Short mmCIF file of C-alpha atoms in Angstrom, two decimals:
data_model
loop_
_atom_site.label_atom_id
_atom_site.label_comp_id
_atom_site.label_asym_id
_atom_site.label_seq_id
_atom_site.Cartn_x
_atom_site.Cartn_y
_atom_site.Cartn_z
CA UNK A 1 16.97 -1.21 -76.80
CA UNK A 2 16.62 -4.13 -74.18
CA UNK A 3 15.01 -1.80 -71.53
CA UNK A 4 18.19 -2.22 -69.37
CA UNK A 5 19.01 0.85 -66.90
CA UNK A 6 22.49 2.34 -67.46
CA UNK A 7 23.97 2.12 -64.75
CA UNK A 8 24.58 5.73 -62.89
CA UNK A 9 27.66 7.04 -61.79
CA UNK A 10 27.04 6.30 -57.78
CA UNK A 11 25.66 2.66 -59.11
CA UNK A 12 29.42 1.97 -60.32
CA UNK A 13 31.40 3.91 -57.48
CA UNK A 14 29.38 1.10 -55.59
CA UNK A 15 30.39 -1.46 -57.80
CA UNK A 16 33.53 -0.44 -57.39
CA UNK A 17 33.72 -0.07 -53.42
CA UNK A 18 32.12 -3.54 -52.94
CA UNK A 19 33.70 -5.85 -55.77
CA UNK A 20 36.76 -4.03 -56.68
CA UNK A 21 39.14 -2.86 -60.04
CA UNK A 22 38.84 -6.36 -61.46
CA UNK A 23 35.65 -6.90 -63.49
CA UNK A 24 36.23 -10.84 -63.60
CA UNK A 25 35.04 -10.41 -59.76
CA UNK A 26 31.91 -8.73 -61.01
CA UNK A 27 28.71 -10.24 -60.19
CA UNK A 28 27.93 -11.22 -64.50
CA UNK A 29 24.24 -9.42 -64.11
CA UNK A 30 26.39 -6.44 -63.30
CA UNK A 31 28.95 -6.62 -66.06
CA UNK A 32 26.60 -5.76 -69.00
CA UNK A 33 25.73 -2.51 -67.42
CA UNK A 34 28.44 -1.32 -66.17
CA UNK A 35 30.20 -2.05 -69.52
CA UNK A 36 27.15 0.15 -71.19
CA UNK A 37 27.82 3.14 -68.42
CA UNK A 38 31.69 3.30 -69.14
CA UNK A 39 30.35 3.12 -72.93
CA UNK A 40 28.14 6.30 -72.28
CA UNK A 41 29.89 7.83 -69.64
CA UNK A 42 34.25 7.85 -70.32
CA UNK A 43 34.87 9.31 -66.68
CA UNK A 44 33.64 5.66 -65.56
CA UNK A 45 36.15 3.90 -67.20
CA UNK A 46 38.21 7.02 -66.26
CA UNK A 47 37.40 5.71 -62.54
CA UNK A 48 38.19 2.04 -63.24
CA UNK A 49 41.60 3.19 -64.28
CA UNK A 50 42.26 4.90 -61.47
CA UNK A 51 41.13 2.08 -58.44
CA UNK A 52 43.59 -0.38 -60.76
CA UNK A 53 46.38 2.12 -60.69
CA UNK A 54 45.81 2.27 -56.80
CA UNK A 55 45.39 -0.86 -56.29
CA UNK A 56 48.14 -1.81 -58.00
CA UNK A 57 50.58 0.85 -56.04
CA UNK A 58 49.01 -0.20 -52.59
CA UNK A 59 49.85 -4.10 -53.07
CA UNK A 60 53.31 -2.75 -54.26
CA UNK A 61 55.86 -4.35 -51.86
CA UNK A 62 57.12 -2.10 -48.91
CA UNK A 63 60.04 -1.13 -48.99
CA UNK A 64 62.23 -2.23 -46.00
CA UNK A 65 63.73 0.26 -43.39
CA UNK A 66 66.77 1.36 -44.67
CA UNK A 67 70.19 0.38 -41.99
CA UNK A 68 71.22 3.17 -40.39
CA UNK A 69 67.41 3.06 -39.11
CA UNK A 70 67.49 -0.20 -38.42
CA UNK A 71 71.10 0.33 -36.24
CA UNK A 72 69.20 3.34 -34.53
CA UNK A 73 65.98 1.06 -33.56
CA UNK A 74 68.20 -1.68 -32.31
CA UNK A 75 70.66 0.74 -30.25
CA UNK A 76 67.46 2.06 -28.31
CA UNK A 77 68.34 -0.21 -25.71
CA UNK A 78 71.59 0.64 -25.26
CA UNK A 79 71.01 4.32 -25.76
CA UNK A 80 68.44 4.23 -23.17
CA UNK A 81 69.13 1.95 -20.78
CA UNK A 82 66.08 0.90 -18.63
CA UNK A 83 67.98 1.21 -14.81
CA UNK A 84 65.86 0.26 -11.63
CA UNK A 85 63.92 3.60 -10.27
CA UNK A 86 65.86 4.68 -7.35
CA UNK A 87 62.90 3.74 -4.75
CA UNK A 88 60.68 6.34 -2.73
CA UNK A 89 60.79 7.19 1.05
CA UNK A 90 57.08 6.28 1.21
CA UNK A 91 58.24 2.83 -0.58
CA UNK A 92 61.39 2.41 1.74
CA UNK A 93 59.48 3.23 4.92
CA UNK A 94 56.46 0.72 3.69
CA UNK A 95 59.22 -2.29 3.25
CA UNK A 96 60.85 -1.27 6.66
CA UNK A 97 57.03 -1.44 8.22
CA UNK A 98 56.45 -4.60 6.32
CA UNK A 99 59.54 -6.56 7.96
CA UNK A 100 58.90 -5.07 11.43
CA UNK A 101 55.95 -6.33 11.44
CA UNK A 102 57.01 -9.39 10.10
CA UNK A 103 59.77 -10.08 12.90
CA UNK A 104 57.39 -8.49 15.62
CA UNK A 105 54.53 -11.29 14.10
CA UNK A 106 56.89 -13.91 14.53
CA UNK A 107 57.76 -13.48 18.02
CA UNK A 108 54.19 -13.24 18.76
CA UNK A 109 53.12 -16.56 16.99
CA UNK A 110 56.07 -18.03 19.24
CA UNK A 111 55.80 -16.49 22.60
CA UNK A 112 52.10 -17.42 22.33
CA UNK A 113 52.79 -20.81 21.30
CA UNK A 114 54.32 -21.06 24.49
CA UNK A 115 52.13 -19.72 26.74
CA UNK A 116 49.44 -22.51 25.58
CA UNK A 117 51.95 -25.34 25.93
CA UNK A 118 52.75 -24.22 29.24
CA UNK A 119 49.75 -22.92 31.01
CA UNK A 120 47.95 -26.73 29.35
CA UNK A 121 51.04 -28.59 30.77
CA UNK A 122 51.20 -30.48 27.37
CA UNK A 123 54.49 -30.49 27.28
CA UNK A 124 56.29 -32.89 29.85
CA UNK A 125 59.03 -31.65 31.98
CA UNK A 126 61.51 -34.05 31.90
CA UNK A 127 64.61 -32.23 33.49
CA UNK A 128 62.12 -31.92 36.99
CA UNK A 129 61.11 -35.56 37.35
CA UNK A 130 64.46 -37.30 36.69
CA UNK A 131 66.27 -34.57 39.35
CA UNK A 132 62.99 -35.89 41.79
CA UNK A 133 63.49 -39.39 40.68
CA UNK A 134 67.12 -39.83 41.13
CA UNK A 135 66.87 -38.02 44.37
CA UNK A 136 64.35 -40.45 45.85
CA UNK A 137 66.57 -43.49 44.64
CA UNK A 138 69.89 -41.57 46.74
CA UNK A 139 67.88 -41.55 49.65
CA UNK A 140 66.82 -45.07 49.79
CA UNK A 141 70.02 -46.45 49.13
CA UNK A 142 71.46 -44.29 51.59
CA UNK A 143 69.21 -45.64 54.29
CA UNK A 144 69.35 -49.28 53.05
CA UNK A 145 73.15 -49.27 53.38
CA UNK A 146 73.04 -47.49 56.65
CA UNK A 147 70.70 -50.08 58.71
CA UNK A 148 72.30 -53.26 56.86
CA UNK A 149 75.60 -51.36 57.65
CA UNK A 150 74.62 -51.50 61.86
CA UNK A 151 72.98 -54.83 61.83
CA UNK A 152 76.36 -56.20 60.86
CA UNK A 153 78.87 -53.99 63.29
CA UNK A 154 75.94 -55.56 66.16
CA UNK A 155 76.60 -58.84 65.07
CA UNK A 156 80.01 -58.86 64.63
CA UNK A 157 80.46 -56.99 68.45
CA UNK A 158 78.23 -59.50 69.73
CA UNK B 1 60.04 -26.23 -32.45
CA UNK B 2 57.56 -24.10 -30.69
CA UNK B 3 57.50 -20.80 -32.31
CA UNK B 4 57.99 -17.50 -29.79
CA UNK B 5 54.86 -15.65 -30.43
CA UNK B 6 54.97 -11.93 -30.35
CA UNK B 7 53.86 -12.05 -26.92
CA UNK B 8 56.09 -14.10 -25.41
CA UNK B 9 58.95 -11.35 -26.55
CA UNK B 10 57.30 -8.30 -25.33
CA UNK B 11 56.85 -10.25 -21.89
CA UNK B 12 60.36 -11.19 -22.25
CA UNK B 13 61.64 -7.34 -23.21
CA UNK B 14 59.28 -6.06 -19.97
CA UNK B 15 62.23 -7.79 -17.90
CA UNK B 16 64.76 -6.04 -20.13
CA UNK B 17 65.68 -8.85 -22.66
CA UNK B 18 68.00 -6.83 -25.43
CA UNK B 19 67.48 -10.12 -27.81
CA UNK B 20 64.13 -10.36 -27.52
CA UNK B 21 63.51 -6.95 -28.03
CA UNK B 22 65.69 -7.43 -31.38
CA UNK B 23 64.06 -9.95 -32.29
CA UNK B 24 60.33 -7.59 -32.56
CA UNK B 25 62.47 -5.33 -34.42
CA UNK B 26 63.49 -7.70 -37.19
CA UNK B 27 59.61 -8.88 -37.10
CA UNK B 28 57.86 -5.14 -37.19
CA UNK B 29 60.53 -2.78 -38.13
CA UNK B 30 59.68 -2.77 -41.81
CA UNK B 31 55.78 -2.19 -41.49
CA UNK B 32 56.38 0.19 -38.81
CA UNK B 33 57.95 2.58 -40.96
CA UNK B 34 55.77 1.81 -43.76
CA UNK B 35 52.84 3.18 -41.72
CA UNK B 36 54.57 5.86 -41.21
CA UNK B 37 56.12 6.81 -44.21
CA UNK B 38 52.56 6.44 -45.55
CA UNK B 39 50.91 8.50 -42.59
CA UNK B 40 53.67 11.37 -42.51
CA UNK B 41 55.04 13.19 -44.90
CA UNK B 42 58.54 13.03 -45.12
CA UNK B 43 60.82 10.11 -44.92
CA UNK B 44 62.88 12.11 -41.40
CA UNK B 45 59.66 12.60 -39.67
CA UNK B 46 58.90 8.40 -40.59
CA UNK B 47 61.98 7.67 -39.17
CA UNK B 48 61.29 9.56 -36.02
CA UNK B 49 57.94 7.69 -35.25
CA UNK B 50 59.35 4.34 -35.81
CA UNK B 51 62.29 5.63 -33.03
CA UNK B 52 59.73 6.46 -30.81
CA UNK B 53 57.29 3.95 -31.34
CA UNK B 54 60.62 1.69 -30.38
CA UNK B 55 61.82 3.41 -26.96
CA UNK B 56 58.37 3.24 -25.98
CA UNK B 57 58.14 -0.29 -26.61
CA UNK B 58 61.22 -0.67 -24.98
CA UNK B 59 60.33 1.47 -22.13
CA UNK B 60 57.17 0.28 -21.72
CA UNK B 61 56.69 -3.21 -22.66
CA UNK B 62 55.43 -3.88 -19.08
CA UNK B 63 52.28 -1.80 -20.10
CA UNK B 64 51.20 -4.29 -22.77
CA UNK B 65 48.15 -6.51 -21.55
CA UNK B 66 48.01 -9.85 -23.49
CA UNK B 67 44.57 -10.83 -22.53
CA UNK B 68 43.44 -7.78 -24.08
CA UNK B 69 44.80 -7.52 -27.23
CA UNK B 70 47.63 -8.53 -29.55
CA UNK B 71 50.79 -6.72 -29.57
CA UNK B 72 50.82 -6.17 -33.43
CA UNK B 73 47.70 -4.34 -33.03
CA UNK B 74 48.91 -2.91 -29.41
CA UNK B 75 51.97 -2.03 -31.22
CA UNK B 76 50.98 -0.52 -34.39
CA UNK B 77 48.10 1.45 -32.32
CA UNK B 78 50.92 3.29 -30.81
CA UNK B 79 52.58 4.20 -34.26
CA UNK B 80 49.34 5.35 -35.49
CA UNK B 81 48.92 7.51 -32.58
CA UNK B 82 52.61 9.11 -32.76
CA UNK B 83 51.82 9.84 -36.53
CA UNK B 84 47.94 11.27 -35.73
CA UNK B 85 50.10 13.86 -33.01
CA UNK B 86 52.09 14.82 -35.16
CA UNK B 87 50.58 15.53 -38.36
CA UNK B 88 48.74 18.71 -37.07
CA UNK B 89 50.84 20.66 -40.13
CA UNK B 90 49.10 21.75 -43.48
CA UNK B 91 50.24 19.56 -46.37
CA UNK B 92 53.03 20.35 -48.37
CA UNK B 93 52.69 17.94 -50.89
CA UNK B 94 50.23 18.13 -53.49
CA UNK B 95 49.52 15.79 -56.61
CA UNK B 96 50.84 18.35 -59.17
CA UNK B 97 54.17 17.23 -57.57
CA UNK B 98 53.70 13.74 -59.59
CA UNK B 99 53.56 15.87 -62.95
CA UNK B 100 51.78 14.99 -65.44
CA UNK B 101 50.66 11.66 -66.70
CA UNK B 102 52.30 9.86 -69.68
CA UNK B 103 50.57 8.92 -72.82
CA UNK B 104 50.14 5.03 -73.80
CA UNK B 105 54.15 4.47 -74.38
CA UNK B 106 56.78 2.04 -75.69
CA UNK B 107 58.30 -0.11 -73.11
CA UNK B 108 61.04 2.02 -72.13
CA UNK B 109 58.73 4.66 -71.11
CA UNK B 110 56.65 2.50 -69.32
CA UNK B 111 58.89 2.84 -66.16
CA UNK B 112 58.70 6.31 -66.27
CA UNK B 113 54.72 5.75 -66.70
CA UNK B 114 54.72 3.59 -63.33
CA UNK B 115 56.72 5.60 -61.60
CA UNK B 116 54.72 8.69 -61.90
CA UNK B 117 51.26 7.13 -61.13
CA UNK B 118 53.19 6.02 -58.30
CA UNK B 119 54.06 8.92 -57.18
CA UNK B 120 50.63 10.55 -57.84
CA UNK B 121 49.10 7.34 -55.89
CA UNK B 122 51.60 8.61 -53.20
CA UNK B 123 50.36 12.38 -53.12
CA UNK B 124 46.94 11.59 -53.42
CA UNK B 125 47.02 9.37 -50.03
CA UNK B 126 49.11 12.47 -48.83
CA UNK B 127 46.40 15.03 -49.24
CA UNK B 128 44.31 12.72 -47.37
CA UNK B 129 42.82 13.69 -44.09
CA UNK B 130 44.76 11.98 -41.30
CA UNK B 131 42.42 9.37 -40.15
CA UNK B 132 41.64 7.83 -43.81
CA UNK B 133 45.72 8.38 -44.32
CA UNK B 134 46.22 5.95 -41.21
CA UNK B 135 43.27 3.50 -42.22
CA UNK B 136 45.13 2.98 -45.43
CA UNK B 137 48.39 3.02 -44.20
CA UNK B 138 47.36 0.18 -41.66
CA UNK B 139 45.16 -2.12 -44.07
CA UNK B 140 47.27 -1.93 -47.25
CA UNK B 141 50.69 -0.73 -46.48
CA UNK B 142 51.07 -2.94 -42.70
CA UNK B 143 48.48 -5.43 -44.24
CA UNK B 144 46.64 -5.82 -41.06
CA UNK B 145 43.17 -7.33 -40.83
CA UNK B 146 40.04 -5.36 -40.86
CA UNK B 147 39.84 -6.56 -37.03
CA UNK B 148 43.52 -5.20 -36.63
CA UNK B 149 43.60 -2.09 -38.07
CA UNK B 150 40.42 -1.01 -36.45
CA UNK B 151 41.77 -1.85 -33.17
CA UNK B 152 45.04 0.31 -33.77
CA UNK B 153 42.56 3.33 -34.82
CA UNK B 154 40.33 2.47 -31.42
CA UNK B 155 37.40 2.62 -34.16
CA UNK B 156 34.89 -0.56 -34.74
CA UNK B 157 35.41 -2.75 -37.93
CA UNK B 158 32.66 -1.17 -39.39
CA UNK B 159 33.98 2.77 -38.63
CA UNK B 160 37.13 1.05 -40.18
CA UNK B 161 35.37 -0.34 -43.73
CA UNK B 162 33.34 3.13 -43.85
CA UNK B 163 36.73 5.23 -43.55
CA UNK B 164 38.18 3.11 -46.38
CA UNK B 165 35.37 3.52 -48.52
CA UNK B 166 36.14 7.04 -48.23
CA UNK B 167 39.67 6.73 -48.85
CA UNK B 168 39.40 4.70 -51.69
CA UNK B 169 36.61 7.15 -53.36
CA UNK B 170 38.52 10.03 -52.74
CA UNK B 171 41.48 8.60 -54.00
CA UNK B 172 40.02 7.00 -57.39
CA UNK B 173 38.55 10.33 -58.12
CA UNK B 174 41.43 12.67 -57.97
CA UNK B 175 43.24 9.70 -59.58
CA UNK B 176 40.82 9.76 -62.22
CA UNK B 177 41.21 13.69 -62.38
CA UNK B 178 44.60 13.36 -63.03
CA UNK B 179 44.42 10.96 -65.52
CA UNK B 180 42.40 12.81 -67.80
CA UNK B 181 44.69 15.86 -67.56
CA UNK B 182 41.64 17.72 -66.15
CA UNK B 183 43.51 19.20 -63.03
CA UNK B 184 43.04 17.86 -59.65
CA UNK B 185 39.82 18.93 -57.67
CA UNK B 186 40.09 18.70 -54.35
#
């Protein structure tokens, strides 16, 4: 004997969990071993037979949904059709609140925007001055024409 | 041409785009059901999930969060789920069903040799308890990542790798049972 172990049977499950059905994947210091168990022991090899078969029937390719399936999974849509929720009271009274206040913001901003520019006098008021203006110009015109209007009728009658 | 990621569609199908959602169909229609024909136990009750898991993508594609995961593994967590509520029944299928295995054969029985480990390979995962049936399901039947499938369980990678171990010992030994004609031992 070489004074190697046999491998036990939870040994082998592990070798079996961690490096698979294929014993080419084996690490080689495990082969001899494990080769000596299944030797001893025929439900080993019993158990390599059995993670090939499964491994073999797992990597088996799936088989594809069959049509009428397929035409059921693709009619969800029009089956179900997703409509818009009819919306709350609470949610129609919130969007009424929200443009009231909105609007009612507005004017605010504005009439205050207003106030400033007219209590500051920034703005000019150009309607005012050109009434003022053109009024002062009337007068003086009027008067000019009415003493160069005498001075003439006196010279003329003397 | 930049390809439309997953993402992209269910963002797309959350404003009620019919071709997008068609197009997540053609992508995930085919390991939907496998999960689930894997997970439940008859091919009408497979069928059923993948409906549902469907209308709820369709209904609810707005609920998907793409900074917080991806929607295969969004997606397939809500197939697993539908299949986890509703196998709450006792098994009806056990590996007897698969008959018994055939001798070393000629070719032309070798088909019939496949076929029956297949469909003891198929009853074995059956008899599973749900949550290894589902870890399977997602890892070898959908082919997801480690990463993947333990998201769609809610479970860490590690909870995941433990369950398969499980699975995979469970399965090799009533496998192994059946092979040597010695009954099947639950």
């Amino acid at each position: 004997m070489t004074g190697v172990t046999i491998m036990t049977e939870t040994e082998f499950q592990d070798l079996l969990d961690r490096y698979g059905a294929d014993p080419d994947r084996w690490p080689a210091a495990l082969v001899d071993r494990a080769d000596r168990a299944m030797m001893v022991d025929p439900g080993l090899a019993c158990l390599l037979a059995a993670e090939q078969a499964l491994m073999q029937v797992l990597a088996e390719p799936v088989p594809a949904a069959g049509a009428a399936l397929r035409r059921a999974v693709l009619d969800i849509p029009l089956d179900h059709p997703r409509g818009t929720k009819a919306p709350s009271a609470w949610v129609l009274l919130m969007a009424g609140w929200r443009q009231w206040m909105a609007g009612t913001a507005t004017a605010t901003a504005a009439a205050l925007v207003g106030v400033v520019l007219g209590y500051g006098q920034m703005v000019p008021l150009p309607l005012a001055d050109t009434v003022m203006v053109s009024a002062t110009d009337d007068v003086t015109t009027l008067l000019s024409l009415t003493v160069d209007g005498d001075l003439s009728d006196l010279e003329v009658s003397e | 041409m930049m390809q439309v990621t997953d993402e992209m569609l269910v963002a797309q199908v959350a404003t009620g785009d019919r071709r997008a959602y068609a197009t997540l169909v053609d992508r995930h229609l085919d390991r939907t059901i496998a999960i689930a024909r894997r997970v439940m136990r008859s091919e009408a009750e497979a069928e059923d999930v993948a409906q549902d898991a469907f209308l709820r993508l369709w209904r609810h594609a707005d609920r998907f969060d793409a900074g917080s995961a991806r929607f295969s593994t969004w997606f397939y967590r809500i197939t697993t789920n539908l299949c986890l509520d509703r196998t709450r029944r006792p098994t009806m299928t056990t590996l007897e069903d698969a008959g018994d295995p055939a001798d070393d054969a000629p070719d032309p029985e070798r088909a019939l040799t496949d076929q029956r480990t297949r469909a003891a390979v198929s009853a074995a995962i059956a008899d599973l308890p749900d949550r290894l049936r589902a870890a399977v399901a997602l890892t070898y039947q959908a082919g997801l990542s480690n990463a993947d499938a333990a998201a769609s369980l809610s479970i860490s990678v590690k909870a995941l790798e433990s369950l398969l171990v499980r699975a995979r010992r469970s399965l090799r030994e009533r496998l192994a049972g059946w092979m040597t004609g010695g009954g099947l031992g639950e």
